[in-house]
mmCIF file of C-alpha atoms in Angstrom:
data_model
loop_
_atom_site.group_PDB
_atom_site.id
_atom_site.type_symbol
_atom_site.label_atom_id
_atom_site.label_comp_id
_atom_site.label_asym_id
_atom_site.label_seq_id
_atom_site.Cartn_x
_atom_site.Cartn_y
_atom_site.Cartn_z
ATOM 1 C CA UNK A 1 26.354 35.194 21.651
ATOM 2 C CA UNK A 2 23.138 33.071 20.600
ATOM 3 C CA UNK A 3 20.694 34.116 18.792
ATOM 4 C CA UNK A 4 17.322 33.455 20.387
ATOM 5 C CA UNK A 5 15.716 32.861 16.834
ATOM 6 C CA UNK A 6 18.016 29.858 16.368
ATOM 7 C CA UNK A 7 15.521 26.988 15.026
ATOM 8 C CA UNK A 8 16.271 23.337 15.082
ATOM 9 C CA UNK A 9 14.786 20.261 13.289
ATOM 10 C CA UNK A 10 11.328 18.951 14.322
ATOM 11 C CA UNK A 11 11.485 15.676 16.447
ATOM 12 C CA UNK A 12 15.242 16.537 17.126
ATOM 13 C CA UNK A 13 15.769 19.203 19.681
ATOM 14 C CA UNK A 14 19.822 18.401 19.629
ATOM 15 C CA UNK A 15 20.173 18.800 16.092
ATOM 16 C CA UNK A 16 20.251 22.008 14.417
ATOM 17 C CA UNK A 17 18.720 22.648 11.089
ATOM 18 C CA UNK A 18 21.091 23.004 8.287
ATOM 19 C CA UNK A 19 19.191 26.181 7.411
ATOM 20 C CA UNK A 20 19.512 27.203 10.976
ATOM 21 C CA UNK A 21 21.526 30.402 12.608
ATOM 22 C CA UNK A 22 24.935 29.475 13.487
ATOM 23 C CA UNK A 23 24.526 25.767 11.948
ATOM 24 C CA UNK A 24 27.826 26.257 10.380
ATOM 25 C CA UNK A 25 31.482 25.150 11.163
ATOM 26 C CA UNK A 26 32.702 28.444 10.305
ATOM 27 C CA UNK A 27 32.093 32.044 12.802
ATOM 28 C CA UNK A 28 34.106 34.741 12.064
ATOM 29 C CA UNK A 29 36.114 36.911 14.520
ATOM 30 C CA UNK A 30 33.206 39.442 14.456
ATOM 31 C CA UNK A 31 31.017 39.436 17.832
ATOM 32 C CA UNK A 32 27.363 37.649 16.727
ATOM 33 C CA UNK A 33 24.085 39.512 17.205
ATOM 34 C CA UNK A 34 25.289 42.593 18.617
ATOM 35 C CA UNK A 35 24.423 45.333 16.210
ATOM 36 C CA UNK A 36 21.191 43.256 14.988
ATOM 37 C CA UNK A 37 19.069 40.741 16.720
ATOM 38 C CA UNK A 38 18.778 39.360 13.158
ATOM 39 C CA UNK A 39 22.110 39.492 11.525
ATOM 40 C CA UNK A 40 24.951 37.654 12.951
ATOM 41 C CA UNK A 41 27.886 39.296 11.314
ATOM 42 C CA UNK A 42 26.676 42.969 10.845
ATOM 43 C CA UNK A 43 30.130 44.316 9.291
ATOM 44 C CA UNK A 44 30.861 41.309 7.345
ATOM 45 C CA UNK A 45 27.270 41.105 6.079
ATOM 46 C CA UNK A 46 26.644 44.715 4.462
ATOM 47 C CA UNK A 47 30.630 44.846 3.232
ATOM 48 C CA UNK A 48 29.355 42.246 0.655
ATOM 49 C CA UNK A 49 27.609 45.286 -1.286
ATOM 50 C CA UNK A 50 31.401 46.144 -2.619
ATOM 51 C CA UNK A 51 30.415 42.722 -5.174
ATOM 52 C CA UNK A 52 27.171 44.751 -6.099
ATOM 53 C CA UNK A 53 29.345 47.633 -7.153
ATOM 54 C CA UNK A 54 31.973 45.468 -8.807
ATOM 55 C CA UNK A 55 29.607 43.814 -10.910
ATOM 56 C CA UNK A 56 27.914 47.279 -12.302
ATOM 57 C CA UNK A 57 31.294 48.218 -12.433
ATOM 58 C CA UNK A 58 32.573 46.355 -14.960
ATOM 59 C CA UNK A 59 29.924 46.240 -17.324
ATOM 60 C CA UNK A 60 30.186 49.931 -17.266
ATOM 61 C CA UNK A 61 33.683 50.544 -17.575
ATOM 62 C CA UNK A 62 33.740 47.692 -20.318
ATOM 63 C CA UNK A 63 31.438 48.779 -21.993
ATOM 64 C CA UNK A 64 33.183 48.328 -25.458
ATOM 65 C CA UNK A 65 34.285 44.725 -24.311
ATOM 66 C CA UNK A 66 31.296 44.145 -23.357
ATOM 67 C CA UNK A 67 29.762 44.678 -27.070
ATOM 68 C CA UNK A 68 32.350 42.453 -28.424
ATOM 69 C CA UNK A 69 32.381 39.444 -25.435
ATOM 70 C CA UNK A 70 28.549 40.132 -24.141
ATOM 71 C CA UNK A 71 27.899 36.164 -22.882
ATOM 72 C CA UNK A 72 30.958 36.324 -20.629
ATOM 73 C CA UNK A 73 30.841 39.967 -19.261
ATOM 74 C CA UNK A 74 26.999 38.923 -17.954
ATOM 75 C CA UNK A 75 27.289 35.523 -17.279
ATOM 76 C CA UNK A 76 30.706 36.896 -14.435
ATOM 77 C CA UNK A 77 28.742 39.967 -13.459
ATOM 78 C CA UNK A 78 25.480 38.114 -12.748
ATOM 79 C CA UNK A 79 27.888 35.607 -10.813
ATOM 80 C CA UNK A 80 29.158 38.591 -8.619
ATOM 81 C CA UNK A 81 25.956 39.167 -7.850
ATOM 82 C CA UNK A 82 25.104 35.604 -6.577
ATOM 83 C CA UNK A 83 28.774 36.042 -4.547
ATOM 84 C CA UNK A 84 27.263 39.008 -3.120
ATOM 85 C CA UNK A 85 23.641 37.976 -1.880
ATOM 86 C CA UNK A 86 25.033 34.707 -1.025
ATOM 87 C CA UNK A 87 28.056 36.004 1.180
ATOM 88 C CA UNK A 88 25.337 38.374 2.982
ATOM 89 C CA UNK A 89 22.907 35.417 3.345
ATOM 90 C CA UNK A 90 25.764 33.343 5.176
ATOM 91 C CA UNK A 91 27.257 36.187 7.682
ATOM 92 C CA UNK A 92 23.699 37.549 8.046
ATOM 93 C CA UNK A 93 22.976 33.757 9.562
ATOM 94 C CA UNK A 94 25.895 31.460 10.018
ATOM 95 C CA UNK A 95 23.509 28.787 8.928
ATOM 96 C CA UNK A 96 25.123 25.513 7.010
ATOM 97 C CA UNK A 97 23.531 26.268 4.106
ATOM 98 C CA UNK A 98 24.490 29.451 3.704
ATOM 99 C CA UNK A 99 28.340 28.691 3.747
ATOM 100 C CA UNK A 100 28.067 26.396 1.084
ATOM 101 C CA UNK A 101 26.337 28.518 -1.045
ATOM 102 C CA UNK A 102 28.651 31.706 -0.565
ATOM 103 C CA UNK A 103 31.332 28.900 -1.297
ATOM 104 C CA UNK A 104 30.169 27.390 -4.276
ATOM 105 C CA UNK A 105 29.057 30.855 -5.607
ATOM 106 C CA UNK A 106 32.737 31.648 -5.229
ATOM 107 C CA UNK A 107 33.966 28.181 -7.098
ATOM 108 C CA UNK A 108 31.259 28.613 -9.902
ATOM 109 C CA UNK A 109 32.048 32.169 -10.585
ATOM 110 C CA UNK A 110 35.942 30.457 -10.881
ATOM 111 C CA UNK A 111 34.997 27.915 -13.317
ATOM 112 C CA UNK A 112 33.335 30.359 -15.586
ATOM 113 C CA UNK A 113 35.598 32.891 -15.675
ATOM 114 C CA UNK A 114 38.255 29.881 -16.251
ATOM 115 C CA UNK A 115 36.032 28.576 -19.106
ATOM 116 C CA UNK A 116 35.969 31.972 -20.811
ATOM 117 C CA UNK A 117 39.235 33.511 -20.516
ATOM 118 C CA UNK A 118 41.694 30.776 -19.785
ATOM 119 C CA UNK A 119 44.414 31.132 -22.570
ATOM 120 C CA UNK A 120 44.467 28.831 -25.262
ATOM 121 C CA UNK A 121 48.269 29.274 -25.019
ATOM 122 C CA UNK A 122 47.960 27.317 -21.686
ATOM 123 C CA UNK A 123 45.196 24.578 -22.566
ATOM 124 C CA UNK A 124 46.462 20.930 -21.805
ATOM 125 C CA UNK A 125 47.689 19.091 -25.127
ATOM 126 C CA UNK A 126 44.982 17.033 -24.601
ATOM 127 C CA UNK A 127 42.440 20.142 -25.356
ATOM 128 C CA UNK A 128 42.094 21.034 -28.924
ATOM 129 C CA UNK A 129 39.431 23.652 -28.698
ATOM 130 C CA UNK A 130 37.424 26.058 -26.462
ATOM 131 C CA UNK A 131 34.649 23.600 -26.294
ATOM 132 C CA UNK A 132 36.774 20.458 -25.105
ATOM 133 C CA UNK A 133 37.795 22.827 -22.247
ATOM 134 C CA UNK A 134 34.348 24.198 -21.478
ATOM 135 C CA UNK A 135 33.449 20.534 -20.836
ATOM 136 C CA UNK A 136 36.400 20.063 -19.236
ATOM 137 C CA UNK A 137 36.045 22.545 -17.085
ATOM 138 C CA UNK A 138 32.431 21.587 -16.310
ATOM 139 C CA UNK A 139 33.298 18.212 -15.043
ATOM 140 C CA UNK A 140 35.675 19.120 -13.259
ATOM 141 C CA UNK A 141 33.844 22.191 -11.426
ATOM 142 C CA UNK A 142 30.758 19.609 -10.366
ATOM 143 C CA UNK A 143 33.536 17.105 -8.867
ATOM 144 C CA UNK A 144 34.631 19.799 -6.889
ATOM 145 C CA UNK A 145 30.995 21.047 -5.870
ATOM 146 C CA UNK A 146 30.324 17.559 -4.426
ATOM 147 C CA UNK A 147 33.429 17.146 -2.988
ATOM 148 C CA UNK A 148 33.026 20.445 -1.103
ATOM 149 C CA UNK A 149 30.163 18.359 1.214
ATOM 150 C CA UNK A 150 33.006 16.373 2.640
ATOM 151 C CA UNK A 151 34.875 18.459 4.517
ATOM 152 C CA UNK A 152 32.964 22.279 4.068
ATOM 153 C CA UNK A 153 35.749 23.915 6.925
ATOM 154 C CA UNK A 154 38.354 23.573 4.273
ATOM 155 C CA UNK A 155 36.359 24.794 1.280
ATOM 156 C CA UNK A 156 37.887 28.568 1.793
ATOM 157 C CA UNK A 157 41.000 27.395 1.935
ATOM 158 C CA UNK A 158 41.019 25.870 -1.301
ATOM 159 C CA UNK A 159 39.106 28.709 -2.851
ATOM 160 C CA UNK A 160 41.669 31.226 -1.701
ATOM 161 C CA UNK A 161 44.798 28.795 -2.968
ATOM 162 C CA UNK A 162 43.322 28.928 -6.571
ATOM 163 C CA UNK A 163 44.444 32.741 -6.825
ATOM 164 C CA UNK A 164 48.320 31.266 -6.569
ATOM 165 C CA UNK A 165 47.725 30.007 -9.995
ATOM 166 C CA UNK A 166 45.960 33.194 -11.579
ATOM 167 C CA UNK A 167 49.432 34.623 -10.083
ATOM 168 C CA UNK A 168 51.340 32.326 -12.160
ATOM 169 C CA UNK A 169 49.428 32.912 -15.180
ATOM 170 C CA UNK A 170 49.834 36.500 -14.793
ATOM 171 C CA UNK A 171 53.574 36.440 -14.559
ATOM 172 C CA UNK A 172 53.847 34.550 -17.500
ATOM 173 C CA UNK A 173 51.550 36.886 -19.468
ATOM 174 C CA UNK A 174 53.379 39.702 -18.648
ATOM 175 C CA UNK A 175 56.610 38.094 -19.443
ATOM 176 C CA UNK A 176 55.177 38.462 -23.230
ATOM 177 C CA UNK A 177 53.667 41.848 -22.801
ATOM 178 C CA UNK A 178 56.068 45.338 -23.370
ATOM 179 C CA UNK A 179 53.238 47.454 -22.307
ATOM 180 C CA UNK A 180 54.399 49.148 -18.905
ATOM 181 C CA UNK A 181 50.930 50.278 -17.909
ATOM 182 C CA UNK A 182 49.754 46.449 -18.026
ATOM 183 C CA UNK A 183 52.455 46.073 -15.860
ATOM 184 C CA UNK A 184 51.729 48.675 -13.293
ATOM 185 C CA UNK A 185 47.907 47.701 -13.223
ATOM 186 C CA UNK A 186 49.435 43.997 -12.118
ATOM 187 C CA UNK A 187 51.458 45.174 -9.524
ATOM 188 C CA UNK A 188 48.423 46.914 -7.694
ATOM 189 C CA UNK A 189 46.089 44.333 -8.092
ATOM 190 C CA UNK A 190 48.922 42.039 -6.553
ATOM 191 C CA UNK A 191 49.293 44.489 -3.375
ATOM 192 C CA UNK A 192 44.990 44.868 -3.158
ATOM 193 C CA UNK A 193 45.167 41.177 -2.917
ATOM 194 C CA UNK A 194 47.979 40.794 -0.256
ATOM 195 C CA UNK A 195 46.504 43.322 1.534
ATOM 196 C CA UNK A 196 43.124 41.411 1.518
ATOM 197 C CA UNK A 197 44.664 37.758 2.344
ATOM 198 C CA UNK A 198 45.911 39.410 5.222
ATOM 199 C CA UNK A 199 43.020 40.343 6.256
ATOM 200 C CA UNK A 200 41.472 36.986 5.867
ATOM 201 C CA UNK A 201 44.429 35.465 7.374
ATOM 202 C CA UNK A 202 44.092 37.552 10.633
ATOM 203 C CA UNK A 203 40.742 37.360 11.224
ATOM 204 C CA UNK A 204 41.129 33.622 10.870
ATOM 205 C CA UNK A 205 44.010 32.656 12.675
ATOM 206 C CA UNK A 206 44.468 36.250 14.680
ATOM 207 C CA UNK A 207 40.856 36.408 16.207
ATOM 208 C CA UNK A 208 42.540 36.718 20.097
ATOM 209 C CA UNK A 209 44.444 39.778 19.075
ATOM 210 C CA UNK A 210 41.886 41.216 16.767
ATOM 211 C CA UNK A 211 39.521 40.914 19.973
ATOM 212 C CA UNK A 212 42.233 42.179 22.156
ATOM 213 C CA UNK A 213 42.488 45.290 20.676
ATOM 214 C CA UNK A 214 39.004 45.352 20.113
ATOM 215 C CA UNK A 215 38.898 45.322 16.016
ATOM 216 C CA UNK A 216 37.170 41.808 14.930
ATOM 217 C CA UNK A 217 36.073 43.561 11.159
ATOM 218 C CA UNK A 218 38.936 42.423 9.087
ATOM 219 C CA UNK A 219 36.719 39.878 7.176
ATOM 220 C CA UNK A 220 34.857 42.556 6.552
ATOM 221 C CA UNK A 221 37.882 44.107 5.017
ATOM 222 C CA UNK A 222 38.671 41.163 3.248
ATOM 223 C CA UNK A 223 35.169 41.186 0.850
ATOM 224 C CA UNK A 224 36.335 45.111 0.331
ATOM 225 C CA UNK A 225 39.640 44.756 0.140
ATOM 226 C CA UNK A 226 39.527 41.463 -2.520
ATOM 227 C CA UNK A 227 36.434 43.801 -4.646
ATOM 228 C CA UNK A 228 39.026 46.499 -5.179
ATOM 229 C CA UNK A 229 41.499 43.803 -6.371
ATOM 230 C CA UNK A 230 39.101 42.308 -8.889
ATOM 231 C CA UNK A 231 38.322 45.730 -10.420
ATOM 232 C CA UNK A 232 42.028 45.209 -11.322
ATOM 233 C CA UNK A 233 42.119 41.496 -12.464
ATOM 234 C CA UNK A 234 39.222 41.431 -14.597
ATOM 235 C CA UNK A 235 40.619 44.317 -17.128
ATOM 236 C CA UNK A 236 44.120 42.329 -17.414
ATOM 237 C CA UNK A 237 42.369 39.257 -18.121
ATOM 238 C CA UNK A 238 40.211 41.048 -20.704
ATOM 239 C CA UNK A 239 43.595 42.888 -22.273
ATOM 240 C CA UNK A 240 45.017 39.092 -22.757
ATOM 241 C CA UNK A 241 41.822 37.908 -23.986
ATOM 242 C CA UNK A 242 41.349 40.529 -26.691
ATOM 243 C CA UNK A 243 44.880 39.694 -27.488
ATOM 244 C CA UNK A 244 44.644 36.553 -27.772
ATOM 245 C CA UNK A 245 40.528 36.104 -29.053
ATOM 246 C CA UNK A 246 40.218 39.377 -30.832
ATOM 247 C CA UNK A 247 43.143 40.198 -33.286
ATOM 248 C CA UNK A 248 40.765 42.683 -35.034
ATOM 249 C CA UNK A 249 40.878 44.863 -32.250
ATOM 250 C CA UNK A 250 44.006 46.528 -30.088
ATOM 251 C CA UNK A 251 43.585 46.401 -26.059
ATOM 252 C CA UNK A 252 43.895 49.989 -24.749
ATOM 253 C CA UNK A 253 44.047 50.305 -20.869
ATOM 254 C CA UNK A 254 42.521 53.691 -19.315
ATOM 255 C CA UNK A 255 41.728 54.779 -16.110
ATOM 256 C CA UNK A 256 38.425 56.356 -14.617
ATOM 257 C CA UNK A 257 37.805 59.254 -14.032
ATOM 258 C CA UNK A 258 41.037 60.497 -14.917
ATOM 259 C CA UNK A 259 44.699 58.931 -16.067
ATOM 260 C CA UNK A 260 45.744 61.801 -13.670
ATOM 261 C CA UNK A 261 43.525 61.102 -10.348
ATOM 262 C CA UNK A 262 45.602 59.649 -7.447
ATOM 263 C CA UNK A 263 43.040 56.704 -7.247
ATOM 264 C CA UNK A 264 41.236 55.246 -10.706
ATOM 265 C CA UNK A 265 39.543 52.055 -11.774
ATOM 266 C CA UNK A 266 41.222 50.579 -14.707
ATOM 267 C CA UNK A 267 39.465 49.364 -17.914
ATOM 268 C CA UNK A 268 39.877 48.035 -21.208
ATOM 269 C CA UNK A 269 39.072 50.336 -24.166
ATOM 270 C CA UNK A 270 39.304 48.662 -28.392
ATOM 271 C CA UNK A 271 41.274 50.312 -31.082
ATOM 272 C CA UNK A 272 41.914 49.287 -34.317
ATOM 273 C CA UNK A 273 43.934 47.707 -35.714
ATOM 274 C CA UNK A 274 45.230 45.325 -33.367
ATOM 275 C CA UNK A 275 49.175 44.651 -32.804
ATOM 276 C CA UNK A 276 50.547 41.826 -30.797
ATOM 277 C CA UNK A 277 51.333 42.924 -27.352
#
């Protein structure tokens, strides 16, 4: 369905406006303009508050992290944010523009949390410090940002193949780490994040059968589905970083509300003194 408030570039009645509804490559599965004459995607556009709640989230959970690591905890949470308003801007209009920034939101959010919290076990042997990588990581991350004008239809694609090597990284922190409750956290962040790429996959490359039995939300499942899964990641990243960047302190991982709660939110407590992992 077209929306009637579609606008297109003065002088040029065939070419749409890259701010324009529906200017993008990119629909989703979900029928357009149907429960709003002003939002193309309803379900996949107000599923993006789950990034709202992540980001308050963490900075409350984390809350003793955060004291200790405060530049990354609100440079990543206000990043969240822009993933959020960003991802609702592009469903809520299909427009061009809109798809690169919920994109590029995505990448930058990457980069920084890369920057941060990469291991210094795992820098190249050409990086001697944090602050080679940072710059590293900063050239590299504006390459990518104007490369992601070439071709924008495969820009999710890539996005999505980056988690393969926070996979890897995992596996090889854990390889090093006796703590079975690490462990555990892992393995359900592993199965929230199948679980979403499924989603993503099927409303992608499934959209017949999602219409045929008349269930086109699973992108909307995907933003929830990969929130839940980052409410797991970010604590194990911050357990290796204070194991690695804070040997005055001990990572402790808890669970809210309750250690005994059939569904919790991990988190990353400090204890003294600290004892390799």
């Amino acid at each position: 369905m077209t929306n009637p408030l579609l606008s297109f570039c003065p002088g040029n009645p065939t070419m749409p406006s890259i701010f324009s509804y529906q200017s993008s490559e990119i629909d989703w599965c979900e029928d357009n303009f149907v429960r709003s004459p002003i939002i193309a995607e309803y379900y996949n556009t107000v599923s993006n508050v789950c990034f709202f709640i992540l980001s308050a989230a963490l900075l409350h959970l984390n809350r003793q992290y955060c004291q200790q690591r405060t530049v990354p905890m609100y440079f990543i949470s206000g990043l969240l944010l822009c993933v959020g308003v960003f991802s609702m801007y592009f469903h809520m209009t299909l427009s061009y523009v809109g798809q690169l920034l919920d994109e590029l939101s995505i990448l930058w959010t990457l980069a920084v949390a890369y920057s941060f919290w990469y291991p210094r076990a795992h820098f190249p042997r050409c990086i001697k410090s944090r602050k080679q990588f940072y710059w590293l990581g900063g050239v590299t991350t504006v390459i990518t940002t104007l490369m992601s004008f070439i071709k924008p239809s495969i820009n999710a694609y890539a996005l999505n193949c980056i988690a393969f090597h926070l996979l890897y990284l995992t596996w090889r922190e854990l390889k090093k780490c006796n703590d079975q409750r690490v462990h555990r956290m892992a393995k359900v962040m592993v199965v929230w994040w199948v679980l979403a790429i499924t989603s993503w996959l099927s409303d992608r490359w499934l959209c017949w059968l999602c219409q045929a039995i008349n269930f086109p939300y699973f992108h909307s499942f995907w933003h929830v589905l990969i929130a839940v899964s980052l409410l797991y990641c970010f604590p194990l990243v911050m357990y290796f970083d204070v194991t690695y960047e804070m040997p005055a302190f001990k990572p402790k991982l808890g669970y809210w509300p309750s250690d005994s709660w059939p569904i919790v939110v991990p988190y990353i407590a400090l204890e003294e003194p600290h004892k390799q992992c």
